[in-house]
Amino acid sequence: MIFIIFNELIKLLCISEHLLKSIKYLWYPDLNMENLIDKIVALEKVSKELEPSIEVRNSYNEEVQNFTNNFIATTEEKKSYYGGTPDSEKLGVKPGKKDLKELLSIYTSEVVEKGINPASGGHLGYIPGGGIYTSALGDMLASVTNEYAGMYFGSPGAVTMENELLNWMKEVFGFPKESVGNLTSGGSIANLIALTAARDKHQIKNEKITKSVIYLSPQIHHCIHKAIRIIGLEDIQVRLLELDDLSRIDAGKLALSIEKDKTKGLNPFMVIASAGTTDTGAVDPLKQIGEIAQTNDLWYHVDGAYGGFFILSESVKHLFSGIEMADSLVIDPHKGLFLPYGLGAVLVKDKEAVFHSHHYTANYMQDATTNAQINPADVSPELTKHYRGLRLWVPLHLHGLEPFVACLDEKLLLTTYFRSQLLEVGFELGPEPDLTVSYFWYPSREIDENKYNEKLMEIIHKDGRVFLSSTKIDGKFVIRMAILSFRTKKATIDKAMVMIEKCVIQTNEYFNIDK
Ligand SMILES: *Cc1c(COP(=O)(O)O)cnc(C)c1O
C-alpha cells in the first residue's frame, strides 16, 4: 500500500522535471531517479523505530505497569516530602539511546524521589492535587488515538465530549446551557480566559484602564494578579477588600467601596470572589457579592479552583449559594475531582465576550468552520491541545459520581478530625474552616511563637512523612493543612499526629525547653 502511494508520488514528481530539479537542489545534491527510492526505503528502516511492534509495546506496557503498580503499592509507606536536588546530568538529553529500565530508574531517583510526592495521601501542603489511576487510562487513550480536540471539524466526537463535560459542570453550578466553557490546563489559564472576557465585555482599553476598578480579596490567588498584568490591565485600579474574622470578603464594605469610587468618577468594573481561598479555604459570601455586582453592573467572577467542587457535598452546599450569579467561574478538576495535574475549567455566560478575543478564522482553516458545536479553539488561546476531556470522562463514567462525592465528604470530616487531634496535644487552631484548609500553631511560652513554629515547620519538612506547608496570617507564622488528596485517609492523619508530636519534642530540644 505504502509502496503504491510512493510510486504515485514519484510519477507526479516526474510530470514536472523542473520541480524534480528544484527538489534535488533543496534536499540532496546527488539525488536522481535511480537512487530516490533507495534513499526513501533506507530512511523508512530507521524511521519505523517510531512505531514499535506489538511485542515491544507489550514489553514496554508491562514495565510501566509494574512501575505504576509498585508506585501505588508503596507510596503511602514512603515519604511525602523528599526535598533534594535532581542531577541535571542524568536528566539531560544526550545523543544515543537508553532502554526503558534505565529511564524508569532515572525517573525514580531524579523525579519521583525529589521534592513533594504529590500523589501521596500525606501531601497536606499548598492545595494537593490528585492522580486517580483511571484518569491515566484516559490520557493513554487520548495520546494513542491523538484526537484533535481543538476544532469540531477535526474530531466532532472529542469536541462534543468536552462540551458535554462542560455542560455537566454548567448544571452542577447552575449556569445556563448557552454559557460557553473550556477545559484548560489548569486554574491559571482558566482565570486568564475569564478575565479577558470581562475586559472585552466592558471594553476596558485605552484611557478607560486607569479609571476602572477591580475589587478583590487580599487572599485572592496570585494567578489573578498575573492575569490582570498579562491582559494589559496592569494600570487598572485594584481595591483590596476588607475581610471579616473568617477571612471572607465583607460584602457591606464592598458596597461602600464601590459607592466611594463612583462618586470619585471612577468606573467600578469587576469583582472577584473566591469559592475557597488558598490560604484559609474561605468561601466568600457569594450571593451577597453577586447581588452587589448585579446592582452596580459589575462583571462577577468567582475563582473556585480549589473549593468549587465541594458544591457536590450536601454538608457545605449552602456556602455556594449565589455562585450561579457569576458571569464567569473557574474550577479545577485536578484539585476538587482528584484528577492528575493538567485539567482546569472555565465557564463564561457571555459567549460574545469570549469570542471577541479568541474566535478567529484563517484561510487554511476554511474547511473547519461549522456551527454545530462551540470549538474549544474559539474559547481559549490554544488551537492544538492535549485532548483533556478523556481524562475526566473515563473516571466519571467508570466510577460514577458517588465515590467522588464520598471523597469530598471524607476530606471535610478528616479536617475536623485532624483539628480535634491537634487541639488535644496542645496546639492552637485557626477558626473553624469553611472547607478543608485550616491552620494551627504551637503556643510556645518560652520562645517567640513565630520563631518556634518556623523551627517546628523546618523539622516537619526534614521528617517528610507527611508534608505540611506554612503561611502568614496577619503577620503570624502558622502551619497550614490542606486536605484534598483522594489518598488522604484517617490513617494518614494518625501518621501525621505521630510525626508532629515527635517534631514538637525535637523543637523543644532545639530550644532547650523541658516539657
Ligand atoms: C490552585 C489555584 C489556582 C491556580 O490554578 P492552577 O491549576 O494551579 O493553575 C487559582 N485559584 C485558586 C483558588 C487555586 O487554589
Coordinates of C-alpha atoms and ligand atoms in Angstrom, one line a residue:
M1 CA 0.0 0.0 0.0
I2 CA 2.7 2.5 1.1
F3 CA 4.7 1.5 -2.0
I4 CA 1.8 2.3 -4.3
I5 CA 1.5 5.7 -2.7
F6 CA 5.2 6.2 -3.2
N7 CA 5.0 5.2 -6.8
E8 CA 2.2 7.6 -7.4
L9 CA 4.1 10.3 -5.8
I10 CA 7.2 9.7 -7.9
K11 CA 5.0 9.7 -11.0
L12 CA 3.6 13.0 -10.0
L13 CA 7.1 14.4 -9.4
C14 CA 8.2 13.2 -12.9
I15 CA 5.4 15.2 -14.5
S16 CA 7.5 18.2 -13.9
E17 CA 11.1 17.8 -14.4
H18 CA 11.6 21.3 -13.3
L19 CA 10.0 20.5 -10.0
L20 CA 12.2 17.5 -9.5
K21 CA 15.3 19.6 -10.2
S22 CA 14.3 22.1 -7.6
I23 CA 13.7 19.4 -5.1
K24 CA 17.1 17.8 -6.0
Y25 CA 18.7 21.1 -5.3
L26 CA 17.0 21.6 -2.0
W27 CA 17.3 18.2 -0.3
Y28 CA 20.1 16.1 -1.7
P29 CA 22.6 17.4 -4.2
D30 CA 23.2 13.9 -5.6
L31 CA 19.5 12.9 -6.0
N32 CA 18.4 11.2 -9.2
M33 CA 15.6 8.9 -10.2
E34 CA 17.6 5.8 -9.6
N35 CA 18.6 6.4 -6.0
L36 CA 15.5 8.3 -4.9
I37 CA 13.5 5.2 -4.0
D38 CA 16.6 3.5 -2.4
K39 CA 17.0 6.5 -0.2
I40 CA 13.4 6.5 0.9
V41 CA 13.5 2.8 1.6
A42 CA 16.7 3.3 3.7
L43 CA 15.1 6.1 5.7
E44 CA 12.0 4.1 6.3
K45 CA 14.1 1.4 8.0
V46 CA 15.2 3.9 10.6
S47 CA 12.0 5.9 11.0
K48 CA 9.9 2.9 11.6
E49 CA 11.5 2.6 15.0
L50 CA 8.9 5.2 16.0
E51 CA 6.2 2.6 15.5
P52 CA 7.3 -0.2 17.9
S53 CA 6.0 -3.7 17.2
I54 CA 3.2 -5.3 19.3
E55 CA 5.9 -7.4 21.1
V56 CA 7.9 -4.3 22.0
R57 CA 4.8 -2.4 23.0
N58 CA 3.6 -5.2 25.3
S59 CA 7.0 -5.3 26.9
Y60 CA 7.0 -1.5 27.4
N61 CA 3.5 -1.7 28.8
E62 CA 4.5 -4.4 31.2
E63 CA 7.4 -2.4 32.5
V64 CA 5.4 0.7 33.0
Q65 CA 2.6 -1.3 34.6
N66 CA 5.0 -2.9 37.0
F67 CA 6.3 0.5 37.8
T68 CA 2.9 2.1 38.5
N69 CA 1.7 -0.9 40.5
N70 CA 4.8 -0.7 42.7
F71 CA 4.4 3.1 43.0
I72 CA 0.8 2.8 44.1
A73 CA 1.5 -0.1 46.5
T74 CA 4.4 1.6 48.3
T75 CA 3.5 5.3 48.1
E76 CA 1.8 5.5 51.4
E77 CA 4.7 3.9 53.2
K78 CA 7.2 6.3 51.6
K79 CA 7.9 9.9 52.4
S80 CA 5.5 12.7 51.2
Y81 CA 8.4 15.1 51.1
Y82 CA 11.9 14.3 50.0
G83 CA 13.5 17.7 49.2
G84 CA 16.8 17.2 47.4
T85 CA 18.2 18.4 44.1
P86 CA 18.0 16.4 41.0
D87 CA 21.0 15.5 38.9
S88 CA 20.7 17.6 35.7
E89 CA 23.4 15.5 34.1
K90 CA 21.3 12.4 34.5
L91 CA 18.2 14.2 33.3
G92 CA 19.9 15.8 30.3
V93 CA 19.3 15.0 26.7
K94 CA 22.3 13.2 25.2
P95 CA 22.9 11.6 21.8
G96 CA 22.1 7.9 21.6
K97 CA 19.5 5.7 23.3
K98 CA 18.6 4.4 26.8
D99 CA 16.4 1.5 27.5
L100 CA 13.1 1.9 29.4
K101 CA 14.5 0.2 32.5
E102 CA 17.2 2.8 32.7
L103 CA 14.8 5.6 32.1
L104 CA 12.5 4.4 34.9
S105 CA 15.4 4.2 37.2
I106 CA 16.4 7.8 36.5
Y107 CA 12.8 8.8 36.7
T108 CA 12.5 7.3 40.2
S109 CA 15.7 8.7 41.6
E110 CA 15.7 12.1 40.0
V111 CA 12.0 13.0 39.7
V112 CA 9.8 10.8 41.9
E113 CA 12.0 10.8 44.9
K114 CA 12.7 14.6 44.8
G115 CA 10.6 17.4 46.2
I116 CA 7.0 16.6 47.2
N117 CA 5.2 13.4 46.3
P118 CA 2.0 15.0 45.0
A119 CA 0.3 11.6 44.6
S120 CA 0.8 10.8 48.3
G121 CA -2.1 11.0 50.7
G122 CA 0.4 12.6 53.1
H123 CA 0.6 15.7 50.9
L124 CA -1.3 18.2 53.0
G125 CA 0.5 21.3 51.9
Y126 CA -0.4 24.0 49.4
I127 CA -3.5 22.7 47.6
P128 CA -2.9 19.0 47.0
G129 CA -3.6 17.5 43.6
G130 CA -5.0 14.1 42.8
G131 CA -3.8 11.4 40.4
I132 CA -6.6 8.9 40.2
Y133 CA -5.5 5.9 38.1
T134 CA -8.4 5.7 35.8
S135 CA -7.7 9.2 34.5
A136 CA -4.3 8.0 33.3
L137 CA -6.1 5.4 31.2
G138 CA -8.0 8.3 29.6
D139 CA -4.6 10.1 28.9
M140 CA -3.2 6.9 27.4
L141 CA -6.2 6.6 25.0
A142 CA -6.1 10.3 24.1
S143 CA -2.4 10.1 23.4
V144 CA -2.6 6.9 21.3
T145 CA -5.6 8.0 19.2
N146 CA -4.3 11.6 19.1
E147 CA -7.8 13.0 18.5
Y148 CA -7.8 16.7 17.5
A149 CA -9.8 18.3 20.2
G150 CA -9.3 21.9 19.0
M151 CA -12.0 22.0 16.3
Y152 CA -15.3 20.2 15.8
F153 CA -14.4 19.5 12.1
G154 CA -11.3 17.5 13.0
S155 CA -12.9 15.5 15.8
P156 CA -16.6 16.1 16.3
G157 CA -16.6 13.3 18.9
A158 CA -13.8 14.7 21.0
V159 CA -15.2 18.2 20.9
T160 CA -18.7 17.0 21.7
M161 CA -17.4 15.0 24.6
E162 CA -15.5 18.1 26.0
N163 CA -18.6 20.2 25.6
E164 CA -20.8 17.6 27.3
L165 CA -18.4 17.6 30.3
L166 CA -18.7 21.4 30.4
N167 CA -22.5 21.1 30.1
W168 CA -22.4 18.8 33.1
M169 CA -20.4 21.5 35.0
K170 CA -22.9 24.1 34.0
E171 CA -25.6 22.0 35.5
V172 CA -23.6 21.5 38.7
F173 CA -23.0 25.2 39.2
G174 CA -26.4 26.4 37.9
F175 CA -25.0 28.1 34.8
P176 CA -27.3 28.4 31.7
K177 CA -26.8 26.0 28.9
E178 CA -25.9 28.8 26.5
S179 CA -22.8 29.6 28.5
V180 CA -19.5 28.7 26.9
G181 CA -16.6 26.9 28.6
N182 CA -13.2 25.4 28.1
L183 CA -11.2 22.6 29.6
T184 CA -7.9 24.3 30.3
S185 CA -4.5 23.1 31.5
G186 CA -5.4 24.4 35.0
G187 CA -6.9 27.2 37.0
S188 CA -4.4 29.9 36.0
I189 CA -5.3 29.7 32.3
A190 CA -9.0 29.3 33.1
N191 CA -8.8 32.6 35.2
L192 CA -7.0 34.3 32.3
I193 CA -9.8 33.4 29.9
A194 CA -12.5 34.6 32.3
L195 CA -10.7 37.9 33.0
T196 CA -10.1 38.5 29.3
A197 CA -13.8 38.1 28.6
A198 CA -14.6 40.6 31.4
R199 CA -12.2 43.1 29.9
D200 CA -13.6 42.8 26.4
K201 CA -17.3 42.8 27.6
H202 CA -16.7 46.1 29.4
Q203 CA -14.3 47.4 26.8
I204 CA -11.6 48.2 29.3
K205 CA -9.0 49.8 27.0
N206 CA -7.1 53.0 26.3
E207 CA -7.8 55.8 28.8
K208 CA -10.6 53.6 30.4
I209 CA -8.0 51.4 32.0
T210 CA -6.7 53.8 34.6
K211 CA -10.2 54.8 35.6
S212 CA -11.6 51.3 36.1
V213 CA -11.6 49.4 39.3
I214 CA -11.3 45.7 40.2
Y215 CA -12.4 44.6 43.7
L216 CA -10.8 41.6 45.2
S217 CA -9.8 39.9 48.4
P218 CA -6.2 40.2 49.6
Q219 CA -6.4 36.4 49.9
I220 CA -7.1 36.0 46.1
H221 CA -4.9 33.5 44.3
H222 CA -1.8 35.2 42.8
C223 CA -2.7 33.9 39.3
I224 CA -5.4 36.6 39.2
H225 CA -2.8 39.3 39.6
K226 CA -0.8 37.6 36.9
A227 CA -3.8 37.5 34.6
I228 CA -4.5 41.2 35.2
R229 CA -1.0 42.0 34.0
I230 CA -1.0 39.6 31.1
I231 CA -4.2 41.1 29.7
G232 CA -2.8 44.6 29.7
L233 CA -4.6 45.9 32.8
E234 CA -1.5 46.5 34.9
D235 CA -2.5 50.1 35.3
I236 CA -6.1 49.4 36.4
Q237 CA -7.1 50.3 40.0
V238 CA -7.2 47.3 42.3
R239 CA -9.1 47.6 45.6
L240 CA -8.1 45.0 48.2
L241 CA -11.2 44.5 50.2
E242 CA -11.5 44.2 54.0
L243 CA -12.2 40.7 55.3
D244 CA -14.3 39.5 58.2
D245 CA -13.0 37.4 61.1
L246 CA -13.3 34.3 58.9
S247 CA -11.2 35.8 56.1
R248 CA -14.2 36.3 53.9
I249 CA -14.9 39.4 51.9
D250 CA -17.1 41.8 53.9
A251 CA -19.9 42.4 51.4
G252 CA -21.0 45.6 53.2
K253 CA -17.6 47.1 52.8
L254 CA -17.5 46.1 49.2
A255 CA -20.7 48.1 48.5
L256 CA -19.3 51.1 50.3
S257 CA -16.1 50.9 48.4
I258 CA -18.0 50.8 45.0
E259 CA -20.1 53.8 46.1
K260 CA -17.0 55.8 47.0
D261 CA -15.3 55.0 43.7
K262 CA -18.4 56.0 41.8
T263 CA -18.6 59.4 43.5
K264 CA -14.9 59.9 42.5
G265 CA -15.9 59.4 38.9
L266 CA -14.2 56.0 38.6
N267 CA -15.6 53.0 36.7
P268 CA -16.2 50.0 39.0
F269 CA -15.8 47.2 36.6
M270 CA -15.3 43.8 38.1
V271 CA -15.5 42.0 41.5
I272 CA -13.7 38.7 42.0
A273 CA -14.7 36.3 44.8
S274 CA -13.2 33.0 45.9
A275 CA -15.1 29.8 46.4
G276 CA -12.3 28.6 48.7
T277 CA -9.2 30.7 49.2
T278 CA -5.8 29.1 49.0
D279 CA -4.6 30.4 52.4
T280 CA -7.6 29.5 54.6
G281 CA -10.1 27.8 52.4
A282 CA -12.6 30.6 53.0
V283 CA -15.7 30.9 50.8
D284 CA -16.7 34.5 50.2
P285 CA -20.4 35.4 50.6
L286 CA -21.1 34.6 47.0
K287 CA -24.8 35.6 47.0
Q288 CA -24.3 39.0 48.7
I289 CA -21.4 39.8 46.4
G290 CA -23.5 38.6 43.4
E291 CA -26.3 41.0 44.3
I292 CA -23.9 43.9 44.7
A293 CA -22.3 43.1 41.3
Q294 CA -25.8 43.0 39.7
T295 CA -26.9 46.3 41.2
N296 CA -23.7 48.0 40.1
D297 CA -23.4 46.3 36.7
L298 CA -20.0 44.8 37.5
W299 CA -18.6 41.6 35.9
Y300 CA -18.8 39.0 38.7
H301 CA -16.0 36.4 38.6
V302 CA -15.7 33.5 41.0
D303 CA -12.5 31.6 41.4
G304 CA -13.5 28.1 42.7
A305 CA -10.3 26.4 41.5
Y306 CA -9.7 24.8 45.0
G307 CA -13.2 24.7 46.5
G308 CA -15.7 24.8 43.7
F309 CA -16.4 21.0 43.6
F310 CA -17.3 21.0 47.3
I311 CA -20.7 22.2 46.0
L312 CA -21.3 18.4 45.4
S313 CA -21.2 17.8 49.2
E314 CA -24.6 18.2 50.8
S315 CA -23.0 19.4 54.1
V316 CA -21.4 22.5 52.6
K317 CA -23.6 23.1 49.5
H318 CA -25.2 26.1 51.1
L319 CA -21.9 28.0 51.1
F320 CA -22.1 28.0 47.3
S321 CA -25.5 29.6 47.0
G322 CA -25.1 32.6 44.6
I323 CA -22.3 31.0 42.6
E324 CA -24.8 30.7 39.8
M325 CA -25.0 34.5 39.6
A326 CA -21.4 34.7 38.5
D327 CA -20.6 35.9 34.9
S328 CA -17.6 33.6 34.9
L329 CA -16.4 30.7 37.1
V330 CA -13.2 28.7 37.4
I331 CA -13.0 25.2 38.8
D332 CA -10.1 22.8 38.8
P333 CA -10.9 19.1 38.3
H334 CA -7.2 18.4 39.0
K335 CA -7.9 19.6 42.5
G336 CA -11.5 19.0 43.5
L337 CA -12.1 15.9 41.4
F338 CA -8.7 14.3 42.2
L339 CA -7.5 14.1 38.6
P340 CA -3.8 14.2 37.8
Y341 CA -2.4 17.7 37.1
G342 CA -3.5 19.2 33.8
L343 CA -7.2 19.9 34.0
G344 CA -8.9 23.2 34.9
A345 CA -12.2 24.5 33.6
V346 CA -13.8 27.9 32.9
L347 CA -17.4 28.7 32.4
V348 CA -18.5 32.1 31.0
K349 CA -22.1 33.2 30.4
D350 CA -21.4 35.7 27.7
K351 CA -20.3 33.9 24.6
E352 CA -19.6 37.1 22.5
A353 CA -17.3 38.4 25.3
V354 CA -15.2 35.3 25.0
F355 CA -15.3 35.1 21.2
H356 CA -14.1 38.7 21.0
S357 CA -10.5 37.7 21.8
H358 CA -10.5 34.0 20.9
H359 CA -12.7 33.4 17.9
Y360 CA -10.6 33.5 14.7
T361 CA -10.8 32.3 11.2
A362 CA -8.0 31.8 8.7
N363 CA -7.8 30.8 5.1
Y364 CA -6.1 27.5 5.9
M365 CA -9.0 26.7 8.3
Q366 CA -11.8 27.2 5.8
D367 CA -12.8 23.5 5.9
A368 CA -13.1 23.6 9.6
T369 CA -15.8 26.2 10.0
T370 CA -19.0 24.8 11.4
N371 CA -21.5 26.0 13.9
A372 CA -22.6 22.5 15.1
Q373 CA -20.7 22.9 18.4
I374 CA -18.6 25.5 20.1
N375 CA -15.0 24.9 19.0
P376 CA -12.6 24.8 22.0
A377 CA -10.2 26.9 20.0
D378 CA -12.7 29.7 20.0
V379 CA -12.8 29.8 23.8
S380 CA -9.1 29.6 24.5
P381 CA -5.7 30.9 23.4
E382 CA -4.9 27.3 22.4
L383 CA -5.6 25.8 19.0
T384 CA -3.9 22.4 19.0
K385 CA -4.0 21.0 22.5
H386 CA -3.9 17.8 24.5
Y387 CA -7.3 16.1 24.4
R388 CA -8.1 16.6 28.0
G389 CA -11.7 15.6 28.1
L390 CA -11.0 11.9 28.1
R391 CA -9.0 12.1 31.4
L392 CA -12.3 13.2 33.1
W393 CA -14.8 11.4 31.0
V394 CA -13.3 7.9 31.7
P395 CA -13.2 8.2 35.5
L396 CA -16.6 9.9 35.8
H397 CA -18.2 7.0 33.9
L398 CA -16.1 4.2 35.3
H399 CA -16.7 5.2 38.9
G400 CA -19.9 7.2 38.7
L401 CA -20.2 10.4 40.7
E402 CA -20.8 8.8 44.1
P403 CA -17.2 8.0 45.1
F404 CA -16.1 11.5 44.2
V405 CA -18.7 13.0 46.5
A406 CA -17.8 10.5 49.2
C407 CA -14.2 11.5 48.9
L408 CA -15.1 15.2 49.2
D409 CA -17.3 14.5 52.3
E410 CA -14.4 12.4 53.7
K411 CA -12.0 15.3 53.3
L412 CA -14.3 17.6 55.2
L413 CA -14.6 15.2 58.1
L414 CA -10.9 14.4 58.2
T415 CA -10.3 18.2 58.6
T416 CA -12.5 18.2 61.7
Y417 CA -10.7 15.0 62.9
F418 CA -7.2 16.5 62.4
R419 CA -8.1 19.7 64.2
S420 CA -9.6 17.8 67.2
Q421 CA -6.4 15.7 67.4
L422 CA -4.2 18.8 67.3
L423 CA -6.2 20.6 69.9
E424 CA -5.8 17.5 72.2
V425 CA -2.0 17.8 72.1
G426 CA -1.9 21.5 72.9
F427 CA -1.9 23.2 69.5
E428 CA -4.0 26.3 68.9
L429 CA -6.2 26.4 65.9
G430 CA -7.3 29.0 63.3
P431 CA -11.1 29.5 63.0
E432 CA -13.4 26.7 62.0
P433 CA -12.8 26.4 58.3
D434 CA -15.4 26.6 55.6
L435 CA -13.8 23.7 53.7
T436 CA -10.6 21.7 54.2
V437 CA -7.9 24.2 54.6
S438 CA -7.0 25.2 58.1
Y439 CA -4.1 26.4 60.2
F440 CA -2.6 25.8 63.6
W441 CA 0.4 26.8 65.7
Y442 CA 2.1 25.7 68.8
P443 CA 1.7 28.2 71.6
S444 CA 5.2 28.5 72.9
R445 CA 5.6 30.5 76.2
E446 CA 9.4 30.3 76.3
I447 CA 10.3 31.3 72.7
D448 CA 8.9 33.8 70.3
E449 CA 5.9 32.0 68.8
N450 CA 6.8 32.8 65.2
K451 CA 10.4 31.6 65.8
Y452 CA 9.2 28.4 67.5
N453 CA 6.7 27.5 64.7
E454 CA 9.2 28.3 61.9
K455 CA 11.6 25.8 63.5
L456 CA 8.9 23.3 64.0
M457 CA 8.0 23.6 60.3
E458 CA 11.6 23.1 59.3
I459 CA 11.8 19.9 61.4
I460 CA 8.5 18.6 60.0
H461 CA 9.8 19.1 56.5
K462 CA 13.0 17.3 57.4
D463 CA 10.9 14.4 58.7
G464 CA 8.9 14.3 55.5
R465 CA 6.5 11.5 56.4
V466 CA 3.6 13.9 55.9
F467 CA 4.0 17.2 54.1
L468 CA 2.6 20.4 55.5
S469 CA 3.2 24.0 54.4
S470 CA 3.2 27.3 56.2
T471 CA 1.7 30.7 55.7
K472 CA 1.5 34.1 57.5
I473 CA -1.9 35.2 58.8
D474 CA -1.8 38.8 60.0
G475 CA 1.9 38.5 60.4
K476 CA 1.7 35.3 62.4
F477 CA 3.6 32.3 61.2
V478 CA 1.2 29.4 61.1
I479 CA 1.3 25.8 59.9
R480 CA -1.2 25.1 57.2
M481 CA -3.0 21.9 56.4
A482 CA -4.9 21.4 53.2
I483 CA -6.7 18.1 52.9
L484 CA -7.7 17.3 49.3
S485 CA -5.8 14.2 48.1
F486 CA -8.1 11.2 47.5
R487 CA -5.4 9.1 49.2
T488 CA -5.6 11.1 52.5
K489 CA -7.3 8.7 54.9
K490 CA -7.8 8.5 58.7
A491 CA -4.6 6.6 58.9
T492 CA -2.8 9.5 57.2
I493 CA -3.9 11.9 59.9
D494 CA -2.9 9.4 62.6
K495 CA 0.5 9.2 61.0
A496 CA 0.7 13.0 60.8
M497 CA -0.1 13.3 64.5
V498 CA 2.7 10.8 65.4
M499 CA 5.1 12.8 63.3
I500 CA 4.0 16.2 64.6
E501 CA 4.3 15.1 68.3
K502 CA 7.8 13.8 67.6
C503 CA 8.7 17.1 65.9
V504 CA 7.4 19.1 68.8
I505 CA 9.8 17.2 71.1
Q506 CA 12.6 17.9 68.7
T507 CA 11.8 21.5 68.5
N508 CA 11.7 21.7 72.4
E509 CA 15.1 20.0 72.5
Y510 CA 16.4 22.5 69.9
F511 CA 15.3 25.5 72.1
N512 CA 16.3 23.7 75.3
I513 CA 12.7 23.7 76.6
D514 CA 11.8 21.0 79.2
K515 CA 8.3 19.7 78.9
Ligands
LIG1 C1 -4.7 26.4 42.5 C2 -5.5 27.6 42.4 C3 -5.4 28.4 41.3 C4 -4.4 28.2 40.2 O1 -4.8 27.1 39.5 P1 -3.7 26.1 38.7 O2 -4.5 25.0 38.4 O3 -2.6 25.9 39.7 O4 -3.2 26.9 37.6 C5 -6.2 29.5 41.2 N1 -7.0 29.8 42.3 C6 -7.1 29.1 43.4 C7 -8.1 29.4 44.4 C8 -6.3 27.9 43.5 O5 -6.4 27.1 44.6

